[in-house]
Amino acid sequence: MNKNLSGRELQDEVTPFSLYANRRRFMKGIGAAGTLAASAAAYRWFNPVRKMELDTAAIDDLASVELTNEQRLERGFLVDEAMTSESNIISYNNFYEFSTDKNAVAEAAKNFDTKGWQIRVEGMVHKPRTFTIPDLKSVGPIEERIYRMRCVEAWSMVIPWAGLQLSHLIDAVEPMAEAKYVAFETLYDPVRMPGQKSSVLEWPYVEGLRLDEAMHPLTLLAVGLYGKELPAQDGAPVRLVTPWKYGFKGIKSIVKITLVSDEPPTSWKRFAPSEYGFLANVNPNVPHPRWSQATEQRIGENGRRKTLMYNGYEAQVASLYEGLDLSVNF
Ligand SMILES: Nc1nc2c(c(=O)[nH]1)N[C@H]1C(S)=C(S)[C@@H](COP(=O)(O)O)O[C@H]1N2
Ligand SMILES: [Mo]
């Protein structure tokens, strides 16, 4: 390790997540230490294997994902920005099945029971299958991904997720040639999700991706955050994460994934098609009809920051949208 650490930096060394927050400083250290970043040992030091508290989906395969931090940055799997605190991530939520008040979701969802959860994967696939949460580990590693998250309401966070790259699940069920889109559905159970008794949205919440978007390596089925099992308010036990898209694409508490030939309905487009499109790619140049998308409030920060094209994932995803008029395809 870099021997020129200050006392504060030494303290950081034993506090992995504050280290992420001090990444810039850390990368300078890497520069001084030469090839350190390229070694698996450095990878493990930077990404210690942290077991989840419950045994449904321990992140015990992390060590098998032998990428250097430079490679992770290049792929968009790691962000060179401070992470949002765990307490902010788990207390400021959008999850209308429980409450439309972002500060009230956590309390309203605290008894949500996800034991025995199953996800059905069907439609245009050769091997339809029902997965439990522990089954997810059988199709690919549970990896840690540190992603920006940008809500269409213009607030943002940086979140350390743990999850399965969705492409591994889709490969496992063997899509037919006719499959062009992937549709996702949240649990419908107004007793367990009392917000579904209100008609603020049509239930269940539904979302969708083009198949090529669903197969993109950035697309994650998250089962954890901050090294712990996903809290109910963040979409337990499994939710979608597409970091270059507005947050509403990240459908929570998924029970069904269906491969289809045509663009599936999505909750927010159905609610207001002139305001919310199917693609919903983060784009500072295309304002929402009622507000600008040029800047955002990073939760926990003072002042606003500029919103980045594709939320900072342009290098990884722009090729998916070549030739599209982004003001029409929003
Ligand atoms: N089922 C469901 N999924 C949902 C929502 C919702 O209301 N219901 N809200 C979406 C919106 S608008 C955002 S910004 C993110 C918020 O995720 P977070 O609370 O984990 O930050 O979840 C998305 N997924
Ligand atoms: Mo959102």
mmCIF file of C-alpha atoms in Angstrom, residues 20-21 24 79-84 147-151 153-158 282-284 292-309 311-313:
data_model
loop_
_atom_site.group_PDB
_atom_site.id
_atom_site.type_symbol
_atom_site.label_atom_id
_atom_site.label_comp_id
_atom_site.label_asym_id
_atom_site.label_seq_id
_atom_site.Cartn_x
_atom_site.Cartn_y
_atom_site.Cartn_z
ATOM 1 C CA TYR A 20 -14.612 5.376 -1.930
ATOM 2 C CA ALA A 21 -15.645 8.866 -0.940
ATOM 3 C CA ARG A 24 -9.546 11.027 -5.956
ATOM 4 C CA VAL A 79 -17.916 6.163 -10.064
ATOM 5 C CA ASP A 80 -15.285 8.741 -9.217
ATOM 6 C CA GLU A 81 -17.664 10.653 -6.931
ATOM 7 C CA ALA A 82 -18.551 10.492 -3.254
ATOM 8 C CA MET A 83 -21.224 7.987 -2.356
ATOM 9 C CA THR A 84 -24.474 9.175 -0.866
ATOM 10 C CA TYR A 147 -23.719 3.871 -9.835
ATOM 11 C CA ARG A 148 -25.106 7.368 -10.105
ATOM 12 C CA MET A 149 -28.875 7.487 -9.815
ATOM 13 C CA ARG A 150 -30.799 10.424 -11.276
ATOM 14 C CA CYS A 151 -34.521 10.811 -10.589
ATOM 15 C CA GLU A 153 -37.543 15.010 -10.411
ATOM 16 C CA ALA A 154 -33.928 16.308 -10.591
ATOM 17 C CA TRP A 155 -32.420 14.854 -7.426
ATOM 18 C CA SER A 156 -29.574 12.374 -7.543
ATOM 19 C CA MET A 157 -27.477 9.986 -5.468
ATOM 20 C CA VAL A 158 -24.458 7.692 -5.802
ATOM 21 C CA VAL A 282 -31.079 11.017 -18.693
ATOM 22 C CA ASN A 283 -30.608 14.013 -20.995
ATOM 23 C CA PRO A 284 -29.811 17.523 -19.733
ATOM 24 C CA SER A 292 -35.422 21.850 -16.703
ATOM 25 C CA GLN A 293 -33.270 18.716 -16.585
ATOM 26 C CA ALA A 294 -30.018 20.697 -16.952
ATOM 27 C CA THR A 295 -29.023 20.486 -13.278
ATOM 28 C CA GLU A 296 -29.715 18.283 -10.290
ATOM 29 C CA GLN A 297 -29.594 18.251 -6.509
ATOM 30 C CA ARG A 298 -27.170 15.584 -5.290
ATOM 31 C CA ILE A 299 -28.684 14.476 -1.992
ATOM 32 C CA GLY A 300 -26.349 15.436 0.862
ATOM 33 C CA GLU A 301 -24.578 18.160 -1.159
ATOM 34 C CA ASN A 302 -24.973 21.924 -1.142
ATOM 35 C CA GLY A 303 -25.682 23.621 -4.447
ATOM 36 C CA ARG A 304 -26.642 21.983 -7.708
ATOM 37 C CA ARG A 305 -24.497 20.096 -10.180
ATOM 38 C CA LYS A 306 -24.792 19.839 -13.931
ATOM 39 C CA THR A 307 -26.650 16.806 -15.152
ATOM 40 C CA LEU A 308 -24.491 14.689 -17.455
ATOM 41 C CA MET A 309 -25.593 13.211 -20.783
ATOM 42 C CA ASN A 311 -26.092 10.450 -16.482
ATOM 43 C CA GLY A 312 -22.353 10.183 -17.141
ATOM 44 C CA TYR A 313 -22.565 6.829 -18.954
#
